[in-house]
Amino acid sequence: MTTTTFPIDPGDMPALKRWLAAQESGSENIHSHLHPVEIDEILIGPDVLRQLPGALQRAGIDLGSPLVLVMDETPMLRGRDDLKLLVQSLLNNAGYHVRPLWLAGDHHGLVHADFEQVQRVQAAITPQTALIALGSGTVTDITKHAAYLYDLAHPGQARSVYICCQTANSVTAFSANMAVLLKDGVKRTLPSRYPTAIISDLGVLASAPKAMTLAGLGDCCARFVAYGDWYLASALGMVAPISGTEHVTSHVLDMIADHYRRGLALHGAQVGVATITAAQLYQRFLATFDPRAVDIDACYPGASLIRTHVQQLFRQVDPGGAMARECWHDYSEKLLLWRSSRMRFAHFCAHWHSLHRPKLASLVCSPHIVHTILAQAGAPLGCQDLQPVITQQEYNFAVQNGHFIRKRFVLGDLLYFLGWSV
Ligand SMILES: [Zn+2]
């Protein structure tokens, strides 16, 4: 058995901040800039839920203050207790005035992370009101972004207090300062804010449905391929933060769900499945890409041609055209950058075998490893294992066209410009 020691304990934020500061001051590179992590504390432990009132007081929220507790209508347990009642009585007994804010779901009972929901939460915030998100990814994204927009609209006030009380280990983004929200039917990753504190109570997380924990594992697997996409984008002079092929595939599966009259599968479960696919694409690309066979001119198709293609693609699933417009808005920027970085692509081809191929190969995992990790845990391995089941036709559409939805460059972009079929 092997044990992994993380160099930094996320439960010790002061140590993490000292470590970040030391990296910055020790760096010779004047362009190096590590952003501060504006999270005051992350509590992880078997019974840390009870520390929620203490975390509020440490954040400057006095006893007697109102709290907006944001939740969806999904029943949740902690052991045998009703979690939502438990948290309300914990806070009321501590002397706070809890105002539950229930987010309503659609006809499938699902809450969507869209601006309508964000505005409802934002409207409930007043000065000295703390926000608590009691939920998993969607509730967290809605609450986080409401706090962010409230802060933006009140520049003279101290930053609002927003506490993330995660109810499942279903995604990796609880600690992120970004939110994924629907805009005109397209999933957009937007700058948002860090939580003041995160409460990761192991009793709560252990009581979450197993499928949600497995989804969290799938979301973690993203880095097995996303590092390759980051490198590729950087080497080609394109835009490169955060997630890659696996996430755009998952986002498109969500975007086309309405058209196919189905509910949404868990984000992390989709990401896990798409990570296997992306790893297979990388394996094929690394094994067979021959820069001598590349016709560079053919890698720069005309913008109007691609625009028509993107419109036709997304009008299939959204005849109104709003989704196609939103995709093209971002994608057209990527296309411009791709044209202006043509020298970088020529350089990339010239140094493929000596530099880029070995580097990419070191950053991307084999599909076998990703498959083994997910299989041993019992996580979904293909679109037919997702809940609800997603057809191969829908899945192929997402894999082939995920790169059209936003400006970040992924392997799918390069394969498209090279004329490969995926
Ligand atoms: Zn994710």
Coordinates of N, CA and C in Angstrom, one line a residue, residues 92-319:
N92 N -29.8 28.5 14.5 CA -30.8 29.2 15.3 C -30.4 29.1 16.8
N93 N -30.0 27.9 17.2 CA -29.6 27.6 18.6 C -28.4 28.5 19.0
A94 N -27.5 28.8 18.0 CA -26.3 29.6 18.3 C -26.7 31.0 18.4
G95 N -27.9 31.4 18.0 CA -28.4 32.8 18.1 C -28.5 33.6 16.8
Y96 N -28.3 32.9 15.7 CA -28.5 33.6 14.4 C -29.9 33.5 13.9
H97 N -30.3 34.4 13.0 CA -31.6 34.3 12.4 C -31.5 33.8 11.0
V98 N -31.9 32.5 10.9 CA -31.8 31.9 9.6 C -33.0 32.1 8.7
R99 N -32.6 32.6 7.4 CA -33.7 32.7 6.4 C -33.4 31.7 5.3
P100 N -34.1 30.6 5.3 CA -33.9 29.6 4.2 C -34.3 30.2 2.9
L101 N -33.4 30.0 1.9 CA -33.8 30.4 0.5 C -33.7 29.1 -0.3
W102 N -34.9 28.7 -0.7 CA -35.0 27.4 -1.5 C -34.9 27.7 -3.0
L103 N -34.0 27.0 -3.7 CA -33.9 27.2 -5.1 C -34.8 26.1 -5.8
A104 N -35.7 26.6 -6.7 CA -36.7 25.7 -7.3 C -36.0 25.0 -8.5
G105 N -36.4 23.8 -8.7 CA -35.9 23.0 -9.8 C -36.8 23.1 -11.0
D106 N -36.4 22.5 -12.1 CA -37.2 22.4 -13.4 C -38.1 21.2 -13.3
H107 N -38.7 20.8 -14.4 CA -39.7 19.7 -14.4 C -39.0 18.4 -14.1
H108 N -37.7 18.3 -14.2 CA -36.9 17.1 -13.7 C -36.6 17.2 -12.3
G109 N -36.9 18.4 -11.6 CA -36.5 18.6 -10.2 C -35.1 19.1 -10.1
L110 N -34.4 19.4 -11.3 CA -33.0 19.9 -11.2 C -32.9 21.4 -11.2
V111 N -32.1 21.9 -10.3 CA -31.8 23.3 -10.2 C -30.7 23.6 -11.3
H112 N -30.9 24.6 -12.1 CA -29.9 25.0 -13.1 C -29.1 26.2 -12.5
A113 N -27.8 26.2 -12.7 CA -27.0 27.3 -12.3 C -27.1 28.4 -13.4
D114 N -28.2 29.2 -13.3 CA -28.3 30.3 -14.3 C -28.5 31.7 -13.6
F115 N -28.5 32.7 -14.4 CA -28.5 34.0 -13.9 C -29.8 34.4 -13.1
E116 N -30.9 33.7 -13.5 CA -32.1 33.9 -12.8 C -32.0 33.5 -11.3
Q117 N -31.4 32.4 -11.1 CA -31.2 31.9 -9.8 C -30.2 32.8 -9.0
V118 N -29.2 33.2 -9.7 CA -28.1 34.0 -9.1 C -28.8 35.3 -8.6
Q119 N -29.7 35.9 -9.4 CA -30.3 37.2 -9.1 C -31.2 37.0 -7.9
R120 N -31.9 35.9 -7.8 CA -32.8 35.7 -6.6 C -32.0 35.7 -5.3
V121 N -30.8 35.0 -5.4 CA -30.0 35.0 -4.2 C -29.4 36.4 -3.9
Q122 N -28.9 37.0 -4.9 CA -28.3 38.3 -4.8 C -29.3 39.3 -4.1
A123 N -30.6 39.2 -4.5 CA -31.6 40.1 -4.0 C -31.8 39.9 -2.5
A124 N -31.4 38.8 -2.0 CA -31.7 38.5 -0.5 C -30.5 39.0 0.3
I125 N -29.4 39.5 -0.3 CA -28.3 39.9 0.5 C -28.5 41.3 1.0
T126 N -28.2 41.6 2.2 CA -28.2 42.9 2.8 C -26.8 43.1 3.5
P127 N -26.4 44.3 3.9 CA -25.2 44.4 4.6 C -25.3 43.6 6.0
Q128 N -24.2 43.0 6.4 CA -24.2 42.2 7.6 C -25.0 40.9 7.5
T129 N -25.4 40.5 6.3 CA -26.1 39.2 6.1 C -25.0 38.3 5.5
A130 N -24.8 37.2 6.2 CA -23.9 36.2 5.6 C -24.7 35.3 4.7
L131 N -24.0 34.8 3.7 CA -24.6 33.8 2.8 C -24.0 32.4 3.1
I132 N -24.8 31.4 3.2 CA -24.3 30.0 3.4 C -24.9 29.2 2.2
A133 N -24.0 28.5 1.5 CA -24.4 27.6 0.5 C -24.4 26.2 1.1
L134 N -25.6 25.6 1.3 CA -25.6 24.2 1.8 C -26.1 23.3 0.6
G135 N -25.1 22.8 -0.1 CA -25.4 22.0 -1.3 C -24.1 21.6 -1.9
S136 N -24.3 21.0 -3.2 CA -23.1 20.6 -3.9 C -22.8 21.6 -5.0
G137 N -22.3 21.2 -6.2 CA -21.8 22.2 -7.1 C -22.7 23.3 -7.6
T138 N -24.0 22.9 -7.9 CA -24.9 23.9 -8.5 C -25.2 25.0 -7.5
V139 N -25.6 24.5 -6.3 CA -26.0 25.5 -5.2 C -24.8 26.4 -4.9
T140 N -23.6 25.8 -4.9 CA -22.4 26.5 -4.6 C -22.1 27.6 -5.6
D141 N -22.2 27.2 -6.9 CA -22.0 28.2 -8.0 C -22.9 29.3 -7.9
I142 N -24.2 29.0 -7.7 CA -25.2 30.1 -7.7 C -24.9 31.1 -6.5
T143 N -24.7 30.5 -5.4 CA -24.5 31.3 -4.2 C -23.2 32.2 -4.3
K144 N -22.2 31.5 -4.7 CA -20.9 32.1 -4.9 C -21.0 33.4 -5.8
H145 N -21.7 33.1 -6.9 CA -21.7 34.2 -7.9 C -22.6 35.4 -7.4
A146 N -23.7 35.0 -6.7 CA -24.5 36.1 -6.1 C -23.7 36.9 -5.2
A147 N -22.8 36.3 -4.3 CA -22.0 37.1 -3.4 C -21.0 38.0 -4.2
Y148 N -20.5 37.4 -5.3 CA -19.5 38.1 -6.1 C -20.2 39.3 -6.8
L149 N -21.4 39.2 -7.3 CA -22.1 40.3 -8.0 C -22.5 41.3 -7.0
Y150 N -22.9 40.9 -5.8 CA -23.3 41.8 -4.7 C -22.1 42.7 -4.4
D151 N -20.9 42.0 -4.2 CA -19.7 42.8 -3.9 C -19.3 43.8 -5.0
L152 N -19.5 43.4 -6.2 CA -19.2 44.2 -7.3 C -20.1 45.5 -7.3
A153 N -21.3 45.3 -6.9 CA -22.3 46.4 -6.9 C -22.1 47.3 -5.7
H154 N -21.3 46.8 -4.7 CA -21.2 47.6 -3.5 C -19.7 47.8 -3.2
P155 N -19.0 48.6 -4.1 CA -17.5 48.6 -3.9 C -17.1 49.3 -2.6
G156 N -18.0 50.1 -2.0 CA -17.6 50.8 -0.8 C -17.6 50.0 0.4
Q157 N -18.3 48.8 0.3 CA -18.5 48.0 1.5 C -17.5 46.9 1.6
A158 N -17.3 46.4 2.9 CA -16.4 45.2 3.1 C -17.0 44.0 2.3
R159 N -16.1 43.1 1.9 CA -16.5 42.0 1.1 C -17.5 41.2 1.9
S160 N -18.6 40.7 1.2 CA -19.6 40.0 1.9 C -19.1 38.6 2.4
V161 N -19.7 38.1 3.4 CA -19.3 36.8 4.0 C -20.1 35.7 3.3
Y162 N -19.4 34.8 2.6 CA -20.1 33.6 2.0 C -19.4 32.3 2.4
I163 N -20.1 31.5 3.0 CA -19.5 30.2 3.5 C -20.1 29.0 2.7
C164 N -19.2 28.2 2.2 CA -19.5 27.0 1.4 C -19.6 25.8 2.3
C165 N -20.8 25.3 2.5 CA -20.9 24.1 3.3 C -21.2 23.0 2.4
Q166 N -20.2 22.2 1.9 CA -20.4 21.3 0.8 C -21.1 20.0 1.3
T167 N -22.1 19.5 0.6 CA -22.8 18.4 1.0 C -22.5 17.1 0.2
A168 N -21.5 17.2 -0.7 CA -21.1 16.0 -1.4 C -19.7 16.3 -2.0
N169 N -18.9 15.3 -2.2 CA -17.6 15.5 -2.8 C -17.8 15.3 -4.3
S170 N -18.7 16.0 -4.9 CA -19.2 15.6 -6.3 C -18.4 16.3 -7.4
V171 N -17.8 17.5 -7.1 CA -16.9 18.2 -8.0 C -15.7 18.7 -7.3
T172 N -14.8 19.3 -8.1 CA -13.6 19.8 -7.4 C -13.6 21.3 -7.2
A173 N -14.7 22.0 -7.6 CA -14.6 23.4 -7.7 C -15.1 24.2 -6.4
F174 N -15.3 23.5 -5.3 CA -15.8 24.2 -4.1 C -14.9 25.3 -3.7
S175 N -13.6 25.1 -3.9 CA -12.7 26.2 -3.4 C -12.3 27.1 -4.5
A176 N -12.9 27.0 -5.7 CA -12.5 27.8 -6.9 C -13.0 29.2 -6.8
N177 N -12.4 30.2 -7.4 CA -12.9 31.6 -7.5 C -13.5 31.8 -8.9
M178 N -14.1 30.7 -9.4 CA -14.8 30.8 -10.7 C -16.1 30.1 -10.5
A179 N -17.1 30.5 -11.3 CA -18.4 29.8 -11.3 C -18.8 29.4 -12.7
V180 N -19.4 28.3 -12.8 CA -19.9 27.8 -14.1 C -21.4 28.1 -14.2
L181 N -21.8 29.0 -15.1 CA -23.2 29.3 -15.2 C -23.7 29.2 -16.6
L182 N -25.0 29.0 -16.8 CA -25.6 29.0 -18.1 C -25.9 30.4 -18.7
K183 N -25.4 30.7 -19.9 CA -25.7 31.9 -20.5 C -26.2 31.6 -21.9
D184 N -27.4 32.0 -22.2 CA -28.0 31.6 -23.5 C -27.9 30.1 -23.8
G185 N -28.0 29.3 -22.8 CA -27.9 27.9 -23.0 C -26.5 27.3 -23.1
V186 N -25.5 28.2 -23.0 CA -24.1 27.7 -23.1 C -23.5 27.8 -21.7
K187 N -22.7 26.8 -21.4 CA -22.0 26.8 -20.1 C -20.8 27.7 -20.1
R188 N -20.8 28.7 -19.2 CA -19.7 29.7 -19.2 C -19.0 29.6 -17.9
T189 N -17.7 29.6 -17.9 CA -16.9 29.6 -16.7 C -16.5 31.1 -16.5
L190 N -17.0 31.7 -15.4 CA -16.9 33.1 -15.2 C -16.0 33.4 -14.0
P191 N -15.3 34.6 -14.0 CA -14.6 35.0 -12.8 C -15.6 35.2 -11.7
S192 N -15.4 34.7 -10.5 CA -16.3 34.9 -9.4 C -15.5 35.1 -8.2
R193 N -15.8 34.5 -7.0 CA -15.0 34.8 -5.8 C -14.8 33.6 -5.0
Y194 N -13.8 33.7 -4.1 CA -13.5 32.6 -3.2 C -14.5 32.6 -2.1
P195 N -14.8 31.4 -1.5 CA -15.6 31.5 -0.2 C -14.8 32.0 0.9
T196 N -15.5 32.6 1.9 CA -14.8 33.1 3.1 C -14.2 31.8 3.9
A197 N -15.1 30.8 3.9 CA -14.7 29.5 4.6 C -15.4 28.4 3.9
I198 N -14.8 27.2 4.0 CA -15.4 26.0 3.5 C -15.5 25.0 4.6
I199 N -16.7 24.4 4.8 CA -16.9 23.4 5.8 C -17.1 22.1 5.1
S200 N -16.1 21.2 5.3 CA -16.2 19.8 4.7 C -16.3 18.8 5.8
D201 N -17.5 18.6 6.2 CA -17.8 17.7 7.3 C -17.9 16.3 6.8
L202 N -17.0 15.4 7.3 CA -16.9 14.0 6.8 C -18.2 13.2 7.0
G203 N -18.9 13.6 8.1 CA -20.2 12.9 8.4 C -21.2 13.2 7.3
V204 N -21.2 14.5 6.8 CA -22.1 14.9 5.7 C -21.7 14.2 4.4
L205 N -20.4 14.3 4.2 CA -19.9 13.8 2.9 C -20.1 12.3 2.8
A206 N -19.9 11.6 3.9 CA -20.1 10.1 3.9 C -21.6 9.7 3.7
S207 N -22.5 10.6 4.0 CA -23.9 10.4 3.9 C -24.4 10.7 2.5
A208 N -23.6 11.3 1.7 CA -24.0 11.7 0.3 C -24.2 10.4 -0.5
P209 N -25.0 10.4 -1.6 CA -25.1 9.2 -2.4 C -23.8 8.9 -3.0
K210 N -23.5 7.6 -3.1 CA -22.2 7.1 -3.6 C -21.9 7.6 -5.0
A211 N -23.0 7.7 -5.8 CA -22.8 8.2 -7.2 C -22.1 9.6 -7.2
M212 N -22.4 10.4 -6.2 CA -21.9 11.8 -6.2 C -20.4 11.8 -5.8
T213 N -20.0 10.9 -4.9 CA -18.6 10.8 -4.6 C -17.8 10.3 -5.8
L214 N -18.4 9.3 -6.5 CA -17.7 8.8 -7.7 C -17.6 9.8 -8.7
A215 N -18.6 10.7 -8.8 CA -18.5 11.8 -9.7 C -17.4 12.7 -9.4
G216 N -17.2 12.9 -8.1 CA -16.0 13.8 -7.7 C -14.7 13.2 -8.1
L217 N -14.6 11.8 -8.1 CA -13.4 11.2 -8.6 C -13.3 11.4 -10.1
G218 N -14.4 11.3 -10.8 CA -14.3 11.6 -12.2 C -13.8 13.0 -12.5
D219 N -14.3 14.0 -11.7 CA -13.9 15.4 -11.9 C -12.4 15.5 -11.6
C220 N -11.9 14.8 -10.6 CA -10.5 14.8 -10.3 C -9.6 14.3 -11.5
C221 N -10.2 13.3 -12.2 CA -9.4 12.7 -13.3 C -9.1 13.7 -14.4
A222 N -9.8 14.8 -14.4 CA -9.7 15.8 -15.5 C -8.2 16.2 -15.7
R223 N -7.5 16.3 -14.6 CA -6.1 16.7 -14.7 C -5.2 15.7 -15.5
F224 N -5.6 14.5 -15.7 CA -4.8 13.5 -16.4 C -4.7 13.9 -17.9
V225 N -5.7 14.7 -18.3 CA -5.6 15.1 -19.8 C -5.5 16.7 -19.9
A226 N -6.1 17.4 -18.9 CA -6.2 18.8 -19.0 C -4.8 19.5 -19.0
Y227 N -3.8 18.9 -18.3 CA -2.4 19.4 -18.3 C -1.9 19.4 -19.8
G228 N -2.3 18.4 -20.5 CA -1.9 18.3 -21.9 C -2.5 19.5 -22.7
D229 N -3.7 19.8 -22.5 CA -4.4 20.9 -23.2 C -3.8 22.2 -22.8
W230 N -3.4 22.4 -21.5 CA -2.8 23.6 -21.1 C -1.5 23.8 -21.8
Y231 N -0.7 22.7 -21.9 CA 0.6 22.8 -22.5 C 0.4 23.2 -24.0
L232 N -0.5 22.4 -24.6 CA -0.7 22.6 -26.1 C -1.1 24.1 -26.3
A233 N -2.0 24.6 -25.5 CA -2.5 26.0 -25.7 C -1.3 27.0 -25.5
S234 N -0.5 26.7 -24.5 CA 0.6 27.6 -24.2 C 1.6 27.6 -25.4
A235 N 2.0 26.4 -25.8 CA 2.9 26.2 -26.9 C 2.5 26.9 -28.2
L236 N 1.2 26.9 -28.4 CA 0.6 27.4 -29.6 C 0.2 28.9 -29.5
G237 N 0.5 29.5 -28.4 CA 0.1 30.9 -28.2 C -1.3 31.2 -28.0
M238 N -2.0 30.2 -27.5 CA -3.5 30.3 -27.3 C -3.9 30.5 -25.8
V239 N -5.2 30.5 -25.5 CA -5.7 30.8 -24.2 C -5.7 29.4 -23.4
A240 N -5.2 29.4 -22.2 CA -5.0 28.0 -21.6 C -5.4 27.8 -20.1
P241 N -6.2 28.5 -19.5 CA -6.4 28.2 -18.0 C -7.4 27.0 -17.8
I242 N -7.2 26.4 -16.7 CA -8.1 25.4 -16.1 C -8.4 24.1 -16.9
S243 N -9.7 23.9 -17.2 CA -10.0 22.5 -17.7 C -9.9 22.5 -19.3
G244 N -10.1 21.3 -19.8 CA -9.8 21.1 -21.2 C -10.9 20.3 -21.9
T245 N -10.5 19.4 -22.9 CA -11.4 18.6 -23.7 C -12.5 17.9 -22.9
E246 N -12.1 17.3 -21.7 CA -13.0 16.5 -20.9 C -14.2 17.4 -20.4
H247 N -13.8 18.7 -20.1 CA -14.9 19.6 -19.6 C -15.8 20.1 -20.7
V248 N -15.2 20.5 -21.8 CA -16.1 21.0 -22.9 C -17.1 19.9 -23.3
T249 N -16.6 18.6 -23.3 CA -17.4 17.5 -23.7 C -18.6 17.4 -22.7
S250 N -18.3 17.5 -21.4 CA -19.3 17.4 -20.4 C -20.3 18.6 -20.5
H251 N -19.8 19.8 -20.8 CA -20.6 21.0 -20.9 C -21.6 20.8 -22.1
V252 N -21.1 20.3 -23.2 CA -22.0 20.1 -24.3 C -23.1 19.1 -24.0
L253 N -22.8 18.1 -23.3 CA -23.8 17.1 -22.9 C -24.9 17.7 -22.1
D254 N -24.5 18.7 -21.3 CA -25.6 19.4 -20.5 C -26.4 20.4 -21.4
M255 N -25.6 21.0 -22.4 CA -26.3 22.0 -23.2 C -27.3 21.3 -24.2
I256 N -27.1 20.1 -24.5 CA -28.1 19.4 -25.5 C -29.1 18.6 -24.8
A257 N -29.1 18.5 -23.4 CA -30.0 17.7 -22.7 C -31.5 18.0 -22.9
D258 N -31.8 19.3 -23.0 CA -33.2 19.7 -23.2 C -33.7 19.2 -24.5
H259 N -32.8 19.4 -25.5 CA -33.2 19.0 -26.9 C -33.6 17.5 -26.9
Y260 N -32.8 16.7 -26.2 CA -33.0 15.3 -26.2 C -34.0 14.8 -25.1
R261 N -34.6 15.8 -24.5 CA -35.6 15.6 -23.4 C -35.2 14.6 -22.3
R262 N -34.0 14.9 -21.8 CA -33.5 14.2 -20.7 C -33.0 15.1 -19.6
G263 N -32.9 14.6 -18.4 CA -32.3 15.4 -17.3 C -30.8 15.4 -17.5
L264 N -30.1 16.0 -16.5 CA -28.6 16.1 -16.6 C -28.0 15.0 -15.8
A265 N -27.0 14.4 -16.4 CA -26.2 13.4 -15.6 C -25.2 14.2 -14.7
L266 N -24.6 13.6 -13.7 CA -23.7 14.3 -12.8 C -22.5 14.8 -13.6
H267 N -22.1 16.1 -13.4 CA -21.0 16.7 -14.1 C -19.7 15.9 -14.0
G268 N -19.4 15.5 -12.8 CA -18.1 14.8 -12.6 C -18.1 13.4 -13.2
A269 N -19.3 12.8 -13.2 CA -19.4 11.5 -13.9 C -19.1 11.6 -15.4
Q270 N -19.7 12.7 -16.0 CA -19.5 12.9 -17.4 C -18.0 13.2 -17.7
V271 N -17.4 14.0 -16.8 CA -16.0 14.4 -17.0 C -15.1 13.2 -16.9
G272 N -15.4 12.2 -16.0 CA -14.6 11.0 -15.9 C -14.7 10.2 -17.2
V273 N -15.9 10.0 -17.8 CA -16.1 9.3 -19.0 C -15.3 10.0 -20.1
A274 N -15.5 11.4 -20.2 CA -14.8 12.2 -21.2 C -13.3 12.2 -21.1
T275 N -12.8 12.0 -19.9 CA -11.4 11.9 -19.7 C -10.8 10.7 -20.3
I276 N -11.5 9.6 -20.3 CA -11.0 8.4 -20.9 C -10.9 8.7 -22.4
T277 N -12.0 9.3 -23.0 CA -12.0 9.6 -24.4 C -10.9 10.5 -24.8
A278 N -10.7 11.6 -24.0 CA -9.6 12.6 -24.3 C -8.2 11.9 -24.2
A279 N -8.1 11.0 -23.3 CA -6.8 10.3 -23.2 C -6.6 9.4 -24.4
Q280 N -7.7 8.8 -24.9 CA -7.5 8.0 -26.1 C -7.1 8.9 -27.3
L281 N -7.8 10.1 -27.4 CA -7.4 11.0 -28.5 C -5.9 11.4 -28.4
Y282 N -5.5 11.7 -27.2 CA -4.1 12.1 -27.0 C -3.2 10.9 -27.4
Q283 N -3.5 9.7 -27.0 CA -2.7 8.5 -27.3 C -2.5 8.4 -28.8
R284 N -3.7 8.6 -29.5 CA -3.6 8.4 -31.0 C -2.8 9.6 -31.6
F285 N -3.0 10.8 -31.1 CA -2.3 11.9 -31.6 C -0.8 11.8 -31.4
L286 N -0.4 11.4 -30.2 CA 1.0 11.2 -29.9 C 1.7 10.1 -30.8
A287 N 0.9 9.1 -31.1 CA 1.4 8.0 -31.8 C 1.5 8.2 -33.3
T288 N 0.6 9.1 -33.8 CA 0.5 9.1 -35.3 C 0.7 10.5 -35.9
F289 N 0.8 11.6 -35.1 CA 0.9 12.9 -35.7 C 2.3 13.0 -36.4
D290 N 2.2 13.4 -37.7 CA 3.4 13.5 -38.4 C 3.5 14.9 -39.0
P291 N 4.3 15.8 -38.4 CA 4.3 17.2 -38.8 C 4.7 17.4 -40.3
R292 N 5.4 16.4 -40.9 CA 5.9 16.6 -42.3 C 4.7 16.4 -43.2
A293 N 3.6 15.8 -42.7 CA 2.4 15.6 -43.6 C 1.4 16.7 -43.5
V294 N 1.8 17.8 -42.6 CA 0.8 18.8 -42.4 C 0.8 19.9 -43.5
D295 N -0.3 20.2 -44.1 CA -0.4 21.3 -45.0 C -0.9 22.5 -44.2
I296 N 0.1 23.3 -43.9 CA -0.2 24.4 -43.0 C -1.3 25.3 -43.5
D297 N -1.3 25.7 -44.8 CA -2.4 26.5 -45.3 C -3.8 26.0 -45.0
A298 N -3.9 24.6 -45.1 CA -5.2 24.0 -45.0 C -5.7 24.1 -43.5
C299 N -4.8 24.4 -42.6 CA -5.1 24.5 -41.2 C -5.8 25.8 -40.8
Y300 N -6.0 26.7 -41.8 CA -6.6 28.0 -41.5 C -7.8 28.2 -42.4
P301 N -8.9 27.5 -42.2 CA -10.1 27.6 -43.0 C -10.7 29.0 -42.8
G302 N -11.4 29.5 -43.7 CA -12.0 30.8 -43.7 C -13.0 30.9 -42.5
A303 N -13.1 32.1 -41.9 CA -14.0 32.3 -40.8 C -15.5 32.1 -41.2
S304 N -15.8 32.6 -42.4 CA -17.3 32.5 -42.7 C -17.7 31.0 -42.9
L305 N -16.8 30.2 -43.4 CA -17.0 28.8 -43.5 C -17.3 28.2 -42.1
I306 N -16.4 28.5 -41.2 CA -16.6 27.9 -39.8 C -17.8 28.5 -39.1
R307 N -18.1 29.8 -39.4 CA -19.3 30.4 -38.7 C -20.5 29.6 -39.2
T308 N -20.6 29.4 -40.5 CA -21.8 28.6 -41.0 C -21.9 27.3 -40.4
H309 N -20.7 26.6 -40.2 CA -20.7 25.3 -39.7 C -21.2 25.3 -38.2
V310 N -20.7 26.3 -37.4 CA -21.0 26.3 -36.0 C -22.5 26.6 -35.9
Q311 N -23.0 27.5 -36.7 CA -24.5 27.8 -36.7 C -25.3 26.6 -37.0
Q312 N -24.9 25.9 -38.0 CA -25.7 24.7 -38.4 C -25.7 23.6 -37.3
L313 N -24.5 23.5 -36.7 CA -24.3 22.5 -35.6 C -25.3 22.8 -34.4
F314 N -25.2 24.0 -33.9 CA -25.9 24.3 -32.7 C -27.4 24.6 -32.9
R315 N -27.8 25.0 -34.2 CA -29.2 25.1 -34.5 C -29.9 23.8 -34.5
Q316 N -29.1 22.7 -34.6 CA -29.7 21.4 -34.5 C -30.3 21.1 -33.1
V317 N -29.6 21.7 -32.1 CA -30.1 21.4 -30.7 C -30.8 22.7 -30.1
D318 N -30.6 23.8 -30.8 CA -31.3 25.0 -30.3 C -31.7 25.9 -31.5
P319 N -32.9 25.5 -32.1 CA -33.3 26.2 -33.4 C -33.4 27.7 -33.3

